[in-house]
Structure formats: C-alpha cells, structure tokens
PDB file of C-alpha atoms and ligand atoms in Angstrom:
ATOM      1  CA  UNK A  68     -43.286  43.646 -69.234  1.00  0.00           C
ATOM      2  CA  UNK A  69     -43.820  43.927 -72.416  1.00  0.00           C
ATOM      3  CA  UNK A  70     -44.108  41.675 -76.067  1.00  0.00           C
ATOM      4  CA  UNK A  71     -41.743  40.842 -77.985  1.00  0.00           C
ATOM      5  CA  UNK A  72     -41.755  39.912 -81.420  1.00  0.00           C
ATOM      6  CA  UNK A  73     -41.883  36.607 -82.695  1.00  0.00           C
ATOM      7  CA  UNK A  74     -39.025  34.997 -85.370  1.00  0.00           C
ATOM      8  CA  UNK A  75     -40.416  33.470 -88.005  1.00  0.00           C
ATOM      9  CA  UNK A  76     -38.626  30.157 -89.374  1.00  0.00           C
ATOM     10  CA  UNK A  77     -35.875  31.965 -92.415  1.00  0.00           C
ATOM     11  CA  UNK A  78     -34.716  34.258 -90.003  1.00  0.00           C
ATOM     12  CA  UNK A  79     -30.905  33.132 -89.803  1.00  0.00           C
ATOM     13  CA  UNK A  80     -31.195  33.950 -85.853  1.00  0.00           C
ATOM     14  CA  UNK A  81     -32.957  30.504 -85.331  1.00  0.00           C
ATOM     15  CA  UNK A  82     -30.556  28.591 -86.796  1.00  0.00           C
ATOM     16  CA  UNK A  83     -27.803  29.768 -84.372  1.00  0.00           C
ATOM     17  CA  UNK A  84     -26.350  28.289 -81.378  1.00  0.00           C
ATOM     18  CA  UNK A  85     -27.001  30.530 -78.262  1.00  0.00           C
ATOM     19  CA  UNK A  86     -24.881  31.462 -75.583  1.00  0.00           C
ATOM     20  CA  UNK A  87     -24.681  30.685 -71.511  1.00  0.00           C
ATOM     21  CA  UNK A  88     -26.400  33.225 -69.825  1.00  0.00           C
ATOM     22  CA  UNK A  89     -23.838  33.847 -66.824  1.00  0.00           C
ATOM     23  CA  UNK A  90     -25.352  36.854 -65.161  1.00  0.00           C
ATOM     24  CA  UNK A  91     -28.754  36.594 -63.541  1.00  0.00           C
ATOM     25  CA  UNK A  92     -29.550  40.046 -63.467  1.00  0.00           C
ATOM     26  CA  UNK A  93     -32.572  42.399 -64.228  1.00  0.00           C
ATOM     27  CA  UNK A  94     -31.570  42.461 -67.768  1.00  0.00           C
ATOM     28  CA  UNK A  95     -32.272  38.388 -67.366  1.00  0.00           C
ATOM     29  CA  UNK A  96     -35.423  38.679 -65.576  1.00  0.00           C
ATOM     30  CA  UNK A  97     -36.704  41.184 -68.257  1.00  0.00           C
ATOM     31  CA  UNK A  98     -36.157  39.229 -70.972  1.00  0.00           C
ATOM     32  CA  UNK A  99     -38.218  35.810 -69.000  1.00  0.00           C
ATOM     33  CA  UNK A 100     -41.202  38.062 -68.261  1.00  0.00           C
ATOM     34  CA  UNK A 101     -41.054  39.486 -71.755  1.00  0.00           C
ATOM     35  CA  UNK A 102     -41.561  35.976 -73.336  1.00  0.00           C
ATOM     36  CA  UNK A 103     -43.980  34.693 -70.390  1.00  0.00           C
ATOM     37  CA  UNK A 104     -46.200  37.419 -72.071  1.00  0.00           C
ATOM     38  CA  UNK A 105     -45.158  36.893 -75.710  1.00  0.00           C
ATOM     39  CA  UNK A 106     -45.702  32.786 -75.317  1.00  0.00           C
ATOM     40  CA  UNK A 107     -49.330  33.005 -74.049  1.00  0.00           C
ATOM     41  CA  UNK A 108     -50.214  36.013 -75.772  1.00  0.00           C
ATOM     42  CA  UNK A 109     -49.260  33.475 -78.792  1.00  0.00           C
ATOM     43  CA  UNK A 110     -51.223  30.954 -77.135  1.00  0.00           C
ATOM     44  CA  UNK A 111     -47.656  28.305 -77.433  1.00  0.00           C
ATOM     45  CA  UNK A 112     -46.772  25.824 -74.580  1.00  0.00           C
ATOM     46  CA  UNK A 113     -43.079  26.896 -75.377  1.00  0.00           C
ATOM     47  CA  UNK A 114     -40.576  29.751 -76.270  1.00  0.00           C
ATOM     48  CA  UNK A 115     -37.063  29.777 -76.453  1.00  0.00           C
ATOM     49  CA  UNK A 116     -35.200  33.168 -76.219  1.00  0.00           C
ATOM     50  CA  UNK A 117     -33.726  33.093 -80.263  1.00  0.00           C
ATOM     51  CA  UNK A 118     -37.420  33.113 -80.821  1.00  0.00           C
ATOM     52  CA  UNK A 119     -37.725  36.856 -79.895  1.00  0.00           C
ATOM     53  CA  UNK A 120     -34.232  37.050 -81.508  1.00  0.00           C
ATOM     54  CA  UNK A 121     -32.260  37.049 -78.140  1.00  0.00           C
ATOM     55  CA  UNK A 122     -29.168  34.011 -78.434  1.00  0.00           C
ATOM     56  CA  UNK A 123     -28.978  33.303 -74.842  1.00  0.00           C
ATOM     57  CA  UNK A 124     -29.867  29.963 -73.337  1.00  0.00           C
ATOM     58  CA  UNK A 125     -33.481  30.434 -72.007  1.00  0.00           C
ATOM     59  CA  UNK A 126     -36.610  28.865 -72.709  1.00  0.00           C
ATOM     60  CA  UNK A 127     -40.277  29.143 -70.838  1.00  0.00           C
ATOM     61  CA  UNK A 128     -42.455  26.376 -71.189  1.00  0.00           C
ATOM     62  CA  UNK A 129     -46.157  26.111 -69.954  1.00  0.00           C
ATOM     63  CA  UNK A 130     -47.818  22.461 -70.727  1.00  0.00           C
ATOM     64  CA  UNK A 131     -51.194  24.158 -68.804  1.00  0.00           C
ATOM     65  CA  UNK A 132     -49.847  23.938 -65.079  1.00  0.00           C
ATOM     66  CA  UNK A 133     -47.861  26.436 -64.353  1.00  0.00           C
ATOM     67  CA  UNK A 134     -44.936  28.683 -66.021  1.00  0.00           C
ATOM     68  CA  UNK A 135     -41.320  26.597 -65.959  1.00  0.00           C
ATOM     69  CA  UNK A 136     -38.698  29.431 -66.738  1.00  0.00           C
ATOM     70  CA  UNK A 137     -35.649  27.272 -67.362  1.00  0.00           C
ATOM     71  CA  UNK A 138     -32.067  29.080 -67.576  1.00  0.00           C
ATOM     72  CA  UNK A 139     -29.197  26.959 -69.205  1.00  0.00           C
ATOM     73  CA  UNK A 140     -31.412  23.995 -69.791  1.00  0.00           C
ATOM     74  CA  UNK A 141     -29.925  20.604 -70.558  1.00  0.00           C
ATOM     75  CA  UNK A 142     -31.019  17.189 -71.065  1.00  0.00           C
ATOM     76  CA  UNK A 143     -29.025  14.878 -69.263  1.00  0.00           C
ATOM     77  CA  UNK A 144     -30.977  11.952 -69.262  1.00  0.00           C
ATOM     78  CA  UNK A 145     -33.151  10.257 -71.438  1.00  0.00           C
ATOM     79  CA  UNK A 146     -35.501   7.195 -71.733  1.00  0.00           C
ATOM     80  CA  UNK A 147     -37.985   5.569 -74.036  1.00  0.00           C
ATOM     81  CA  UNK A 148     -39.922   7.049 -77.176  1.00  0.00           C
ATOM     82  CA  UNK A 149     -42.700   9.086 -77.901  1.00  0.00           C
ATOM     83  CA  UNK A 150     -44.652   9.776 -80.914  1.00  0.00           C
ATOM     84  CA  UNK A 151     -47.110  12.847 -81.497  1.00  0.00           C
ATOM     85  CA  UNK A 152     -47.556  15.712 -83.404  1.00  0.00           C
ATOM     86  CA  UNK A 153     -45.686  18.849 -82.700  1.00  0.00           C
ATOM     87  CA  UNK A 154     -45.656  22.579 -83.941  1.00  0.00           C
ATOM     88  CA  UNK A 155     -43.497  25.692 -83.176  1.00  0.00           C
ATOM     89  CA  UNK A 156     -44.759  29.413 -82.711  1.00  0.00           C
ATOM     90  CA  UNK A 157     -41.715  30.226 -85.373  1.00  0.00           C
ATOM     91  CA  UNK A 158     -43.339  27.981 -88.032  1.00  0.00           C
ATOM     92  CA  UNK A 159     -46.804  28.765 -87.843  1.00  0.00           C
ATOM     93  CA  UNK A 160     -49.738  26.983 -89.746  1.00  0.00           C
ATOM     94  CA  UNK A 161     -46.845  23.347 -89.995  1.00  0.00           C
ATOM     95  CA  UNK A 162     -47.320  20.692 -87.542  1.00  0.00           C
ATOM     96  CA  UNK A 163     -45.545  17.443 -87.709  1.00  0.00           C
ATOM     97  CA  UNK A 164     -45.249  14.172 -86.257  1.00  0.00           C
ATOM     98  CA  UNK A 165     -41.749  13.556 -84.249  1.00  0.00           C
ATOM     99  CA  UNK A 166     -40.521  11.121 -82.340  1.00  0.00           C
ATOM    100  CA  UNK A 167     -39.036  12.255 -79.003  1.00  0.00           C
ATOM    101  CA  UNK A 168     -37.852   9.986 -75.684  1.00  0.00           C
ATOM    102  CA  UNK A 169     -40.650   9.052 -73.495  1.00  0.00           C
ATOM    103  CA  UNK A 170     -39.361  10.833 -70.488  1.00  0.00           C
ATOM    104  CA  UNK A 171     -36.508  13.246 -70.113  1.00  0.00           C
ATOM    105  CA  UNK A 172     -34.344  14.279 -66.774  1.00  0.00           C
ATOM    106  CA  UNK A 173     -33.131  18.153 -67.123  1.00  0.00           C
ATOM    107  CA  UNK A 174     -30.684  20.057 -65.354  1.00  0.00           C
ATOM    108  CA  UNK A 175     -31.132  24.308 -65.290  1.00  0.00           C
ATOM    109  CA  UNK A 176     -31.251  27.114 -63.481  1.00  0.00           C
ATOM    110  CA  UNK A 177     -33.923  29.480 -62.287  1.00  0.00           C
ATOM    111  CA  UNK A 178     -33.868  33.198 -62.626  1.00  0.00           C
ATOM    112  CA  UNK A 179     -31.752  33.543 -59.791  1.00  0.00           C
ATOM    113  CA  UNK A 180     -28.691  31.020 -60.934  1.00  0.00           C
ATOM    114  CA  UNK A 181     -30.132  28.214 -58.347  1.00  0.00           C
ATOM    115  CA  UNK A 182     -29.957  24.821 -59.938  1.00  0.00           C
ATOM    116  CA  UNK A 183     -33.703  22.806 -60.920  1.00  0.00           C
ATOM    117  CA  UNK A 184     -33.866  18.788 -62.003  1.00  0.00           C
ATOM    118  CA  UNK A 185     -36.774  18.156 -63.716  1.00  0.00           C
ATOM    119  CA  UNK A 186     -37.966  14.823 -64.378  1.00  0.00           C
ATOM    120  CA  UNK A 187     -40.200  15.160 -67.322  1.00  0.00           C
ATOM    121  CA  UNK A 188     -42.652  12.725 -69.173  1.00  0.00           C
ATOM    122  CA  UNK A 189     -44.779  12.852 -72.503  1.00  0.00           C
ATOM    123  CA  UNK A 190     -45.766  16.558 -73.340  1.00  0.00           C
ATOM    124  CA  UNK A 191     -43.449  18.215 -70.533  1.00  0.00           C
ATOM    125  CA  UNK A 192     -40.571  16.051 -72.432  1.00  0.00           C
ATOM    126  CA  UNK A 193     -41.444  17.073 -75.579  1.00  0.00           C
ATOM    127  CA  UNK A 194     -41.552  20.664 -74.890  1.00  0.00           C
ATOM    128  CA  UNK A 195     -38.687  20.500 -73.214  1.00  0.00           C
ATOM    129  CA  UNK A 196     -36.398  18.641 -76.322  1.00  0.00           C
ATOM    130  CA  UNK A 197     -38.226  21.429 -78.602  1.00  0.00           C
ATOM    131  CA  UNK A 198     -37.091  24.258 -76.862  1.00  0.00           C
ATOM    132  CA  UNK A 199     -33.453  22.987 -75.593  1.00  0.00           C
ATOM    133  CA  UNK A 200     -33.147  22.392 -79.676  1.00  0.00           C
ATOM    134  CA  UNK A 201     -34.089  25.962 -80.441  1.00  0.00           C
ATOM    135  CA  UNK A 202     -31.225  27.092 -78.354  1.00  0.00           C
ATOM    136  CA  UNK A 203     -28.656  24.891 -80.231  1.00  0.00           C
ATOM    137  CA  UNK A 204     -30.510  26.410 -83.389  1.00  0.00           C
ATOM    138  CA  UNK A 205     -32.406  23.177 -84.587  1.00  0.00           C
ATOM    139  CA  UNK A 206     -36.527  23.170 -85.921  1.00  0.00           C
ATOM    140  CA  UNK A 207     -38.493  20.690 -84.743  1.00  0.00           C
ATOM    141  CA  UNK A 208     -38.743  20.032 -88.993  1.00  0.00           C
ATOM    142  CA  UNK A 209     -35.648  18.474 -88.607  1.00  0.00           C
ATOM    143  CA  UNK A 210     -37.505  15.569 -86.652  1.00  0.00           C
ATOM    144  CA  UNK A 211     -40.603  15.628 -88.694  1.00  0.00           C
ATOM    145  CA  UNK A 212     -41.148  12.201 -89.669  1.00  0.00           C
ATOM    146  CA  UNK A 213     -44.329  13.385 -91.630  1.00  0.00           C
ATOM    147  CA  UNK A 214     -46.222  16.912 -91.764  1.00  0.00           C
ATOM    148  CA  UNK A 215     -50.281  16.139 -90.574  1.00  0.00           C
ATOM    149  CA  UNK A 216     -53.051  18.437 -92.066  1.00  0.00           C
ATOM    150  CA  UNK A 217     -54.910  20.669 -89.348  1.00  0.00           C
ATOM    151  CA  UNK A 218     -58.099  22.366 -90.078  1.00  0.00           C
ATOM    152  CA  UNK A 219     -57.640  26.079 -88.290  1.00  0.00           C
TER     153      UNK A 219
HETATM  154 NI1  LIG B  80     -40.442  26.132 -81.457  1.00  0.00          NI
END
C-alpha cells in the first residue's frame, strides 16, 4: 500500500466525469487500499478516486464504523432532506452548509464486481452524495448554501 497524493480543488482532474471501472483486478484493488491509507492518513470520512487523480468510479467512505469501498456507486433512491455542514479533503480549510436527502438507497459493487445495496441515512447519506458527485466531477461548493467559520 502506499499514499497517494491528494488533488487540491483547481486541478481540472476534479472537475471531470470518471469512467466505469469494468475490470476488478489487482490494478483495482491497489488503487482501494492506496486511498484507504491516503483517506485516514488525511483524517476524511470520504475519498473518491479523481481525488488522487485516478477518473475511475470508486470512492471509500468511513463515517467511524468500518471502511465501505464502493465500486460504480449510484444513488438510486432518495428520500427526505438534510441540512449540515460539510467539507472535502480537496478543499481544505472551506466547510459549508448543504442540503442533502435525508436517507439515500445505493447500488455498487465491491472489489470483486459482486453487487452491494446500501440503505444509508444522515452522515452515511451525505458522504455517500459527496463522493458519488466527485466522480461525476461536482464540489460539494456547488451545494453550499452558506460557507460556516471553523476555528482549526
Ligand atoms: Ni470531497
């Protein structure tokens, strides 16, 4: 395993739309361990694959109970809305307040190509709508309703 280096928001390669990852090969499995490492060495609930500058459709996502590694992700369902304040490991130091839905149902696949429904709620559903974005190449700015002062 090793890091991998993080985007930063100006980089054209977040603002790209990334591609199906069809083969689920070591190559694949490389490149989910890689940003396992990268996202909590970076101490971020989320990373999505254009963030270490790779367009293929992957995210990892770790709300404090356990590593999702979601392949292909894609929100099929969703209900309700939520309002909190989010931030992005590609915008560091900017956090916002965004409205997302309340609960979200997602379709992926593992590392291994099997299929995964996830019923997500709150946080889980917020992470996931961030990072699904990211692979379509949208900032969570663009659902900033208004930016919130943090004291670091
Ligand atoms: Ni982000």
């Amino acid at each position: 395993m090793a890091l991998r280096k993080i985007v930063l928001e100006g980089d054209e390669v977040l603002t790209r739309k990334s591609r199906e990852v069809e083969k689920f090969d070591k190559r694949l499995h490389d490149l989910i361990d890689d940003m396992k490492e990268t996202m909590y060495q970076a101490n971020g609930v989320g990373l999505a694959a254009p963030q270490v500058g790779i367009l293929k459709r992957v995210v990892t996502i770790d709300i404090g109970d356990g590593c999702l590694e979601l392949v292909n992700p894609e929100i099929i369902g969703a209900k309700g809305e939520s309002e909190d304040v989010e931030g992005c490991l590609s915008v560091p130091g900017v956090y916002g307040v965004t409205v997302r839905p309340k609960e979200v149902l997602v379709i992926a696949q593992d590392r291994d190509g099997k299929e995964i429904h996830i019923t997500a709620t709150d946080l889980l559903a917020r992470a996931l709508c961030h990072e699904i974005d990211h692979l379509e190449g949208i900032l969570f700015r663009q659902h900033v309703k208004e930016y919130v002062e943090t004291e670091e």
